[in-house]
N, CA, C and O atoms as CSV, one atom per row, in Angstrom:
chain,resi,resn,atom,element,x,y,z
A,1,UNK,N,N,4.228,17.366,-37.806
A,1,UNK,CA,C,3.699,17.300,-36.451
A,1,UNK,C,C,2.650,18.397,-36.277
A,1,UNK,O,O,2.858,19.538,-36.690
A,2,UNK,N,N,1.553,18.051,-35.678
A,2,UNK,CA,C,0.458,18.985,-35.434
A,2,UNK,C,C,0.705,19.744,-34.139
A,2,UNK,O,O,1.103,19.159,-33.131
A,3,UNK,N,N,0.463,21.060,-34.174
A,3,UNK,CA,C,0.567,21.836,-32.937
A,3,UNK,C,C,-0.629,21.465,-32.065
A,3,UNK,O,O,-1.781,21.543,-32.494
A,4,UNK,N,N,-0.335,21.069,-30.856
A,4,UNK,CA,C,-1.363,20.568,-29.957
A,4,UNK,C,C,-1.176,21.213,-28.594
A,4,UNK,O,O,-0.098,21.137,-28.004
A,5,UNK,N,N,-2.215,21.839,-28.104
A,5,UNK,CA,C,-2.148,22.445,-26.782
A,5,UNK,C,C,-2.917,21.576,-25.794
A,5,UNK,O,O,-4.124,21.370,-25.922
A,6,UNK,N,N,-2.186,21.079,-24.813
A,6,UNK,CA,C,-2.779,20.272,-23.760
A,6,UNK,C,C,-2.513,20.965,-22.438
A,6,UNK,O,O,-1.396,21.408,-22.174
A,7,UNK,N,N,-3.529,21.057,-21.620
A,7,UNK,CA,C,-3.397,21.664,-20.305
A,7,UNK,C,C,-3.675,20.613,-19.247
A,7,UNK,O,O,-4.597,19.811,-19.402
A,8,UNK,N,N,-2.882,20.600,-18.153
A,8,UNK,CA,C,-3.202,19.668,-17.069
A,8,UNK,C,C,-4.526,20.047,-16.425
A,8,UNK,O,O,-4.866,21.226,-16.323
A,9,UNK,N,N,-5.257,19.050,-16.001
A,9,UNK,CA,C,-6.529,19.269,-15.318
A,9,UNK,C,C,-6.216,19.602,-13.858
A,9,UNK,O,O,-5.669,18.777,-13.127
A,10,UNK,N,N,-6.563,20.796,-13.451
A,10,UNK,CA,C,-6.294,21.219,-12.079
A,10,UNK,C,C,-7.488,20.980,-11.162
A,10,UNK,O,O,-7.318,20.715,-9.972
A,11,UNK,N,N,-8.691,21.072,-11.713
A,11,UNK,CA,C,-9.911,20.814,-10.947
A,11,UNK,C,C,-10.680,19.704,-11.658
A,11,UNK,O,O,-11.499,19.982,-12.534
A,12,UNK,N,N,-10.424,18.449,-11.290
A,12,UNK,CA,C,-11.091,17.346,-11.982
A,12,UNK,C,C,-12.606,17.398,-11.858
A,12,UNK,O,O,-13.138,17.798,-10.823
A,13,UNK,N,N,-13.282,17.003,-12.892
A,13,UNK,CA,C,-14.729,16.855,-12.922
A,13,UNK,C,C,-15.019,15.440,-12.414
A,13,UNK,O,O,-14.394,14.487,-12.880
A,14,UNK,N,N,-15.930,15.284,-11.491
A,14,UNK,CA,C,-16.209,13.957,-10.927
A,14,UNK,C,C,-16.639,12.946,-11.979
A,14,UNK,O,O,-16.518,11.742,-11.753
A,15,UNK,N,N,-17.130,13.397,-13.105
A,15,UNK,CA,C,-17.590,12.493,-14.162
A,15,UNK,C,C,-16.485,12.181,-15.176
A,15,UNK,O,O,-16.705,11.416,-16.116
A,16,UNK,N,N,-15.298,12.769,-14.990
A,16,UNK,CA,C,-14.206,12.548,-15.933
A,16,UNK,C,C,-12.999,11.978,-15.200
A,16,UNK,O,O,-13.119,11.487,-14.077
A,17,UNK,N,N,-11.847,12.046,-15.836
A,17,UNK,CA,C,-10.615,11.516,-15.269
A,17,UNK,C,C,-10.108,12.369,-14.114
A,17,UNK,O,O,-10.281,13.588,-14.112
A,18,UNK,N,N,-9.480,11.724,-13.128
A,18,UNK,CA,C,-8.938,12.465,-11.987
A,18,UNK,C,C,-7.617,13.140,-12.335
A,18,UNK,O,O,-7.377,14.281,-11.940
A,19,UNK,N,N,-6.762,12.443,-13.070
A,19,UNK,CA,C,-5.480,12.997,-13.490
A,19,UNK,C,C,-5.408,12.912,-15.000
A,19,UNK,O,O,-5.391,11.820,-15.569
A,20,UNK,N,N,-5.366,14.063,-15.647
A,20,UNK,CA,C,-5.398,14.058,-17.101
A,20,UNK,C,C,-4.923,15.385,-17.649
A,20,UNK,O,O,-4.712,16.354,-16.920
A,21,UNK,N,N,-4.764,15.391,-18.950
A,21,UNK,CA,C,-4.579,16.623,-19.698
A,21,UNK,C,C,-5.834,16.809,-20.529
A,21,UNK,O,O,-6.530,15.845,-20.846
A,22,UNK,N,N,-6.114,18.035,-20.876
A,22,UNK,CA,C,-7.307,18.357,-21.645
A,22,UNK,C,C,-6.877,19.118,-22.893
A,22,UNK,O,O,-6.005,19.985,-22.828
A,23,UNK,N,N,-7.489,18.795,-24.027
A,23,UNK,CA,C,-7.208,19.492,-25.269
A,23,UNK,C,C,-7.754,20.912,-25.128
A,23,UNK,O,O,-8.929,21.098,-24.811
A,24,UNK,N,N,-6.898,21.921,-25.364
A,24,UNK,CA,C,-7.241,23.319,-25.119
A,24,UNK,C,C,-8.024,23.967,-26.249
A,24,UNK,O,O,-8.682,24.987,-26.040
A,25,UNK,N,N,-7.961,23.388,-27.449
A,25,UNK,CA,C,-8.686,23.931,-28.601
A,25,UNK,C,C,-8.909,22.792,-29.583
A,25,UNK,O,O,-8.153,21.820,-29.591
A,26,UNK,N,N,-9.941,22.907,-30.410
A,26,UNK,CA,C,-10.155,21.896,-31.441
A,26,UNK,C,C,-8.864,21.724,-32.237
A,26,UNK,O,O,-8.187,22.704,-32.545
A,27,UNK,N,N,-8.526,20.488,-32.566
A,27,UNK,CA,C,-7.300,20.218,-33.310
A,27,UNK,C,C,-7.573,19.136,-34.350
A,27,UNK,O,O,-8.343,18.205,-34.115
A,28,UNK,N,N,-6.925,19.280,-35.500
A,28,UNK,CA,C,-7.078,18.291,-36.572
A,28,UNK,C,C,-5.701,17.803,-37.000
A,28,UNK,O,O,-4.711,18.530,-36.928
A,29,UNK,N,N,-5.666,16.566,-37.442
A,29,UNK,CA,C,-4.431,15.992,-37.970
A,29,UNK,C,C,-4.814,15.033,-39.080
A,29,UNK,O,O,-5.760,14.256,-38.949
A,30,UNK,N,N,-4.067,15.097,-40.179
A,30,UNK,CA,C,-4.307,14.202,-41.305
A,30,UNK,C,C,-3.123,13.269,-41.449
A,30,UNK,O,O,-1.974,13.707,-41.507
A,31,UNK,N,N,-3.411,11.990,-41.506
A,31,UNK,CA,C,-2.407,10.966,-41.721
A,31,UNK,C,C,-2.881,10.160,-42.915
A,31,UNK,O,O,-3.889,9.457,-42.839
A,32,UNK,N,N,-2.152,10.263,-44.018
A,32,UNK,CA,C,-2.590,9.603,-45.244
A,32,UNK,C,C,-3.918,10.186,-45.671
A,32,UNK,O,O,-4.035,11.396,-45.865
A,33,UNK,N,N,-4.926,9.330,-45.819
A,33,UNK,CA,C,-6.246,9.789,-46.254
A,33,UNK,C,C,-7.212,9.986,-45.092
A,33,UNK,O,O,-8.391,10.264,-45.309
A,34,UNK,N,N,-6.727,9.846,-43.865
A,34,UNK,CA,C,-7.591,9.944,-42.686
A,34,UNK,C,C,-7.352,11.278,-41.973
A,34,UNK,O,O,-6.226,11.608,-41.601
A,35,UNK,N,N,-8.434,12.030,-41.794
A,35,UNK,CA,C,-8.366,13.269,-41.015
A,35,UNK,C,C,-9.082,13.037,-39.696
A,35,UNK,O,O,-10.213,12.554,-39.655
A,36,UNK,N,N,-8.398,13.391,-38.625
A,36,UNK,CA,C,-8.926,13.187,-37.276
A,36,UNK,C,C,-9.105,14.562,-36.643
A,36,UNK,O,O,-8.195,15.390,-36.673
A,37,UNK,N,N,-10.272,14.797,-36.076
A,37,UNK,CA,C,-10.557,16.060,-35.390
A,37,UNK,C,C,-10.902,15.753,-33.945
A,37,UNK,O,O,-11.827,14.993,-33.662
A,38,UNK,N,N,-10.145,16.355,-33.035
A,38,UNK,CA,C,-10.414,16.199,-31.605
A,38,UNK,C,C,-10.999,17.517,-31.108
A,38,UNK,O,O,-10.412,18.576,-31.330
A,39,UNK,N,N,-12.145,17.463,-30.441
A,39,UNK,CA,C,-12.741,18.706,-29.936
A,39,UNK,C,C,-12.084,19.188,-28.644
A,39,UNK,O,O,-11.531,18.412,-27.865
A,40,UNK,N,N,-12.170,20.477,-28.459
A,40,UNK,CA,C,-11.717,21.104,-27.226
A,40,UNK,C,C,-12.376,20.393,-26.036
A,40,UNK,O,O,-13.529,19.971,-26.114
A,41,UNK,N,N,-11.650,20.273,-24.973
A,41,UNK,CA,C,-12.074,19.682,-23.700
A,41,UNK,C,C,-11.970,18.155,-23.638
A,41,UNK,O,O,-12.277,17.567,-22.601
A,42,UNK,N,N,-11.540,17.494,-24.736
A,42,UNK,CA,C,-11.334,16.046,-24.638
A,42,UNK,C,C,-10.208,15.800,-23.639
A,42,UNK,O,O,-9.145,16.414,-23.725
A,43,UNK,N,N,-10.452,14.891,-22.686
A,43,UNK,CA,C,-9.437,14.583,-21.687
A,43,UNK,C,C,-8.680,13.310,-22.059
A,43,UNK,O,O,-9.228,12.359,-22.616
A,44,UNK,N,N,-7.406,13.345,-21.725
A,44,UNK,CA,C,-6.497,12.287,-22.120
A,44,UNK,C,C,-5.568,11.986,-20.954
A,44,UNK,O,O,-5.074,12.903,-20.298
A,45,UNK,N,N,-5.327,10.701,-20.692
A,45,UNK,CA,C,-4.555,10.323,-19.503
A,45,UNK,C,C,-3.144,9.841,-19.806
A,45,UNK,O,O,-2.557,9.107,-19.012
A,46,UNK,N,N,-2.601,10.240,-20.931
A,46,UNK,CA,C,-1.222,9.895,-21.273
A,46,UNK,C,C,-1.120,8.572,-22.004
A,46,UNK,O,O,-2.112,7.871,-22.203
A,47,UNK,N,N,0.090,8.249,-22.397
A,47,UNK,CA,C,0.347,6.980,-23.086
A,47,UNK,C,C,0.137,5.818,-22.125
A,47,UNK,O,O,0.387,5.935,-20.925
A,48,UNK,N,N,-0.315,4.720,-22.655
A,48,UNK,CA,C,-0.548,3.529,-21.826
A,48,UNK,C,C,0.747,2.728,-21.730
A,48,UNK,O,O,0.893,1.675,-22.351
A,49,UNK,N,N,1.677,3.245,-20.945
A,49,UNK,CA,C,2.970,2.590,-20.777
A,49,UNK,C,C,3.132,2.112,-19.345
A,49,UNK,O,O,2.952,2.892,-18.410
A,50,UNK,N,N,3.469,0.839,-19.157
A,50,UNK,CA,C,3.743,0.380,-17.802
A,50,UNK,C,C,5.058,0.994,-17.302
A,50,UNK,O,O,5.966,1.254,-18.091
A,51,UNK,N,N,5.148,1.218,-16.020
A,51,UNK,CA,C,6.320,1.884,-15.440
A,51,UNK,C,C,7.654,1.234,-15.835
A,51,UNK,O,O,8.614,1.964,-16.083
A,52,UNK,N,N,7.761,-0.098,-15.906
A,52,UNK,CA,C,9.051,-0.676,-16.303
A,52,UNK,C,C,9.497,-0.265,-17.715
A,52,UNK,O,O,10.684,-0.351,-18.030
A,53,UNK,N,N,8.576,0.175,-18.555
A,53,UNK,CA,C,8.917,0.589,-19.929
A,53,UNK,C,C,9.340,2.050,-20.010
A,53,UNK,O,O,9.838,2.478,-21.052
A,54,UNK,N,N,9.160,2.822,-18.957
A,54,UNK,CA,C,9.467,4.251,-18.996
A,54,UNK,C,C,10.907,4.557,-19.372
A,54,UNK,O,O,11.127,5.511,-20.119
A,55,UNK,N,N,11.918,3.800,-18.897
A,55,UNK,CA,C,13.291,4.122,-19.303
A,55,UNK,C,C,13.523,3.974,-20.813
A,55,UNK,O,O,14.410,4.622,-21.369
A,56,UNK,N,N,12.752,3.149,-21.456
A,56,UNK,CA,C,12.906,2.921,-22.903
A,56,UNK,C,C,12.107,3.933,-23.712
A,56,UNK,O,O,12.623,4.497,-24.678
A,57,UNK,N,N,10.853,4.172,-23.331
A,57,UNK,CA,C,9.950,4.989,-24.128
A,57,UNK,C,C,9.729,6.397,-23.592
A,57,UNK,O,O,9.389,7.303,-24.353
A,58,UNK,N,N,9.913,6.586,-22.318
A,58,UNK,CA,C,9.554,7.843,-21.669
A,58,UNK,C,C,8.322,7.628,-20.810
A,58,UNK,O,O,7.704,6.564,-20.844
A,59,UNK,N,N,7.975,8.641,-20.047
A,59,UNK,CA,C,6.809,8.550,-19.174
A,59,UNK,C,C,5.529,8.712,-19.997
A,59,UNK,O,O,5.597,9.103,-21.162
A,60,UNK,N,N,4.370,8.422,-19.415
A,60,UNK,CA,C,3.113,8.574,-20.150
A,60,UNK,C,C,2.869,9.983,-20.698
A,60,UNK,O,O,2.101,10.148,-21.645
A,61,UNK,N,N,3.512,11.001,-20.115
A,61,UNK,CA,C,3.326,12.367,-20.595
A,61,UNK,C,C,4.582,12.937,-21.256
A,61,UNK,O,O,4.780,14.152,-21.265
A,62,UNK,N,N,5.426,12.071,-21.805
A,62,UNK,CA,C,6.599,12.546,-22.542
A,62,UNK,C,C,6.142,13.328,-23.772
A,62,UNK,O,O,5.291,12.851,-24.523
A,63,UNK,N,N,6.694,14.514,-23.988
A,63,UNK,CA,C,6.250,15.351,-25.117
A,63,UNK,C,C,6.284,14.651,-26.472
A,63,UNK,O,O,5.404,14.875,-27.304
A,64,UNK,N,N,7.291,13.804,-26.705
A,64,UNK,CA,C,7.403,13.137,-27.999
A,64,UNK,C,C,6.264,12.140,-28.228
A,64,UNK,O,O,5.971,11.791,-29.372
A,65,UNK,N,N,5.632,11.687,-27.169
A,65,UNK,CA,C,4.564,10.688,-27.280
A,65,UNK,C,C,3.165,11.277,-27.173
A,65,UNK,O,O,2.196,10.655,-27.609
A,66,UNK,N,N,3.051,12.468,-26.598
A,66,UNK,CA,C,1.729,13.013,-26.269
A,66,UNK,C,C,0.831,13.236,-27.478
A,66,UNK,O,O,-0.355,12.908,-27.424
A,67,UNK,N,N,1.363,13.783,-28.567
A,67,UNK,CA,C,0.527,14.073,-29.730
A,67,UNK,C,C,-0.101,12.823,-30.312
A,67,UNK,O,O,-1.319,12.747,-30.471
A,68,UNK,N,N,0.732,11.842,-30.630
A,68,UNK,CA,C,0.210,10.600,-31.207
A,68,UNK,C,C,-0.728,9.897,-30.237
A,68,UNK,O,O,-1.737,9.322,-30.645
A,69,UNK,N,N,-0.393,9.944,-28.961
A,69,UNK,CA,C,-1.200,9.244,-27.956
A,69,UNK,C,C,-2.590,9.848,-27.795
A,69,UNK,O,O,-3.566,9.110,-27.661
A,70,UNK,N,N,-2.698,11.169,-27.804
A,70,UNK,CA,C,-4.022,11.779,-27.640
A,70,UNK,C,C,-4.904,11.473,-28.857
A,70,UNK,O,O,-6.105,11.245,-28.705
A,71,UNK,N,N,-4.322,11.467,-30.055
A,71,UNK,CA,C,-5.116,11.108,-31.240
A,71,UNK,C,C,-5.512,9.636,-31.194
A,71,UNK,O,O,-6.637,9.285,-31.549
A,72,UNK,N,N,-4.604,8.782,-30.762
A,72,UNK,CA,C,-4.897,7.352,-30.640
A,72,UNK,C,C,-6.021,7.133,-29.626
A,72,UNK,O,O,-6.941,6.354,-29.875
A,73,UNK,N,N,-5.945,7.822,-28.479
A,73,UNK,CA,C,-7.012,7.702,-27.474
A,73,UNK,C,C,-8.357,8.169,-28.034
A,73,UNK,O,O,-9.391,7.550,-27.783
A,74,UNK,N,N,-8.332,9.259,-28.788
A,74,UNK,CA,C,-9.571,9.773,-29.382
A,74,UNK,C,C,-10.169,8.737,-30.335
A,74,UNK,O,O,-11.378,8.507,-30.322
A,75,UNK,N,N,-9.328,8.113,-31.158
A,75,UNK,CA,C,-9.819,7.100,-32.104
A,75,UNK,C,C,-10.408,5.904,-31.360
A,75,UNK,O,O,-11.431,5.359,-31.775
A,76,UNK,N,N,-9.779,5.499,-30.280
A,76,UNK,CA,C,-10.327,4.397,-29.484
A,76,UNK,C,C,-11.632,4.818,-28.803
A,76,UNK,O,O,-12.575,4.031,-28.727
A,77,UNK,N,N,-11.684,6.035,-28.319
A,77,UNK,CA,C,-12.865,6.553,-27.621
A,77,UNK,C,C,-14.075,6.659,-28.552
A,77,UNK,O,O,-15.197,6.341,-28.158
A,78,UNK,N,N,-13.843,7.102,-29.777
A,78,UNK,CA,C,-14.951,7.348,-30.706
A,78,UNK,C,C,-15.249,6.186,-31.642
A,78,UNK,O,O,-16.316,6.144,-32.254
A,79,UNK,N,N,-14.331,5.251,-31.759
A,79,UNK,CA,C,-14.469,4.143,-32.715
A,79,UNK,C,C,-14.606,4.677,-34.147
A,79,UNK,O,O,-15.268,4.069,-34.988
A,80,UNK,N,N,-13.967,5.824,-34.404
A,80,UNK,CA,C,-14.010,6.466,-35.734
A,80,UNK,C,C,-13.448,5.539,-36.810
A,80,UNK,O,O,-13.904,5.551,-37.954
A,81,UNK,N,N,-12.454,4.737,-36.434
A,81,UNK,CA,C,-11.874,3.739,-37.333
A,81,UNK,C,C,-11.714,2.448,-36.548
A,81,UNK,O,O,-11.814,2.441,-35.321
A,82,UNK,N,N,-11.467,1.361,-37.258
A,82,UNK,CA,C,-11.244,0.073,-36.605
A,82,UNK,C,C,-9.987,0.133,-35.737
A,82,UNK,O,O,-9.082,0.920,-36.013
A,83,UNK,N,N,-9.927,-0.688,-34.700
A,83,UNK,CA,C,-8.791,-0.718,-33.775
A,83,UNK,C,C,-7.473,-0.913,-34.527
A,83,UNK,O,O,-6.495,-0.218,-34.249
A,84,UNK,N,N,-7.440,-1.825,-35.449
A,84,UNK,CA,C,-6.216,-2.095,-36.222
A,84,UNK,C,C,-5.780,-0.853,-36.988
A,84,UNK,O,O,-4.589,-0.547,-37.049
A,85,UNK,N,N,-6.735,-0.140,-37.573
A,85,UNK,CA,C,-6.419,1.095,-38.299
A,85,UNK,C,C,-5.910,2.160,-37.333
A,85,UNK,O,O,-4.945,2.860,-37.640
A,86,UNK,N,N,-6.547,2.290,-36.169
A,86,UNK,CA,C,-6.103,3.262,-35.162
A,86,UNK,C,C,-4.666,2.973,-34.749
A,86,UNK,O,O,-3.872,3.899,-34.585
A,87,UNK,N,N,-4.326,1.702,-34.580
A,87,UNK,CA,C,-2.969,1.330,-34.188
A,87,UNK,C,C,-1.958,1.656,-35.295
A,87,UNK,O,O,-0.847,2.101,-35.008
A,88,UNK,N,N,-2.339,1.437,-36.544
A,88,UNK,CA,C,-1.447,1.777,-37.667
A,88,UNK,C,C,-1.244,3.290,-37.758
A,88,UNK,O,O,-0.130,3.757,-37.993
A,89,UNK,N,N,-2.317,4.047,-37.574
A,89,UNK,CA,C,-2.209,5.513,-37.593
A,89,UNK,C,C,-1.337,5.997,-36.438
A,89,UNK,O,O,-0.545,6.924,-36.606
A,90,UNK,N,N,-1.475,5.382,-35.277
A,90,UNK,CA,C,-0.656,5.714,-34.119
A,90,UNK,C,C,0.827,5.532,-34.452
A,90,UNK,O,O,1.651,6.395,-34.149
A,91,UNK,N,N,1.147,4.415,-35.070
A,91,UNK,CA,C,2.526,4.136,-35.464
A,91,UNK,C,C,3.036,5.219,-36.416
A,91,UNK,O,O,4.146,5.722,-36.241
A,92,UNK,N,N,2.245,5.575,-37.407
A,92,UNK,CA,C,2.645,6.611,-38.362
A,92,UNK,C,C,2.838,7.959,-37.658
A,92,UNK,O,O,3.789,8.680,-37.959
A,93,UNK,N,N,1.942,8.304,-36.723
A,93,UNK,CA,C,2.059,9.574,-36.008
A,93,UNK,C,C,3.313,9.590,-35.131
A,93,UNK,O,O,3.993,10.613,-35.045
A,94,UNK,N,N,3.621,8.472,-34.486
A,94,UNK,CA,C,4.841,8.408,-33.684
A,94,UNK,C,C,6.063,8.693,-34.546
A,94,UNK,O,O,6.942,9.458,-34.149
A,95,UNK,N,N,6.120,8.081,-35.723
A,95,UNK,CA,C,7.249,8.311,-36.628
A,95,UNK,C,C,7.318,9.775,-37.050
A,95,UNK,O,O,8.395,10.370,-37.058
A,96,UNK,N,N,6.157,10.361,-37.403
A,96,UNK,CA,C,6.118,11.773,-37.791
A,96,UNK,C,C,6.574,12.678,-36.654
A,96,UNK,O,O,7.144,13.742,-36.896
A,97,UNK,N,N,6.325,12.261,-35.416
A,97,UNK,CA,C,6.665,13.070,-34.248
A,97,UNK,C,C,8.095,12.828,-33.759
A,97,UNK,O,O,8.502,13.358,-32.725
A,98,UNK,N,N,8.854,12.023,-34.511
A,98,UNK,CA,C,10.269,11.856,-34.203
A,98,UNK,C,C,10.655,10.649,-33.377
A,98,UNK,O,O,11.810,10.523,-32.970
A,99,UNK,N,N,9.710,9.756,-33.120
A,99,UNK,CA,C,10.036,8.519,-32.405
A,99,UNK,C,C,10.696,7.583,-33.422
A,99,UNK,O,O,10.202,7.425,-34.538
A,100,UNK,N,N,11.811,6.967,-33.032
A,100,UNK,CA,C,12.517,6.094,-33.980
A,100,UNK,C,C,11.695,4.839,-34.280
A,100,UNK,O,O,10.822,4.447,-33.505
A,101,UNK,N,N,11.993,4.227,-35.411
A,101,UNK,CA,C,11.225,3.083,-35.916
A,101,UNK,C,C,11.171,1.933,-34.910
A,101,UNK,O,O,10.123,1.308,-34.748
A,102,UNK,N,N,12.268,1.650,-34.242
A,102,UNK,CA,C,12.296,0.550,-33.291
A,102,UNK,C,C,11.322,0.773,-32.143
A,102,UNK,O,O,10.512,-0.101,-31.835
A,103,UNK,N,N,11.398,1.934,-31.514
A,103,UNK,CA,C,10.491,2.212,-30.386
A,103,UNK,C,C,9.039,2.339,-30.872
A,103,UNK,O,O,8.128,1.850,-30.203
A,104,UNK,N,N,8.810,2.984,-32.018
A,104,UNK,CA,C,7.443,3.114,-32.548
A,104,UNK,C,C,6.865,1.740,-32.855
A,104,UNK,O,O,5.686,1.489,-32.605
A,105,UNK,N,N,7.684,0.859,-33.392
A,105,UNK,CA,C,7.230,-0.506,-33.694
A,105,UNK,C,C,6.874,-1.291,-32.448
A,105,UNK,O,O,5.932,-2.083,-32.456
A,106,UNK,N,N,7.622,-1.076,-31.379
A,106,UNK,CA,C,7.336,-1.780,-30.132
A,106,UNK,C,C,6.098,-1.249,-29.440
A,106,UNK,O,O,5.503,-1.940,-28.613
A,107,UNK,N,N,5.700,-0.020,-29.772
A,107,UNK,CA,C,4.516,0.577,-29.128
A,107,UNK,C,C,3.214,0.185,-29.822
A,107,UNK,O,O,2.136,0.458,-29.295
A,108,UNK,N,N,3.289,-0.434,-30.967
A,108,UNK,CA,C,2.075,-0.795,-31.697
A,108,UNK,C,C,1.215,-1.727,-30.887
A,108,UNK,O,O,0.148,-2.137,-31.345
């Protein structure tokens, strides 16, 4: 698991998200042969989980989901890899971060 510092946005920028966390420092994570680097100040709005799923997976800002989710959002934002590859990497990161196989599989 990669150490990741996320800070809540207290003063939103009108050009960015209203409710989000922001990456506090550049962070890198390697999954297999893919290295992902997220720059400081990237904003992230949590996991894309509908409220009825929260009892099963946790809230959008559950600590166990935040690391994989911010990297997944970055990959979608930058198109660094194909969507299918980003989803596979997300699944691998969830497993590395301690999410069980059943829940990680359902989040793909």
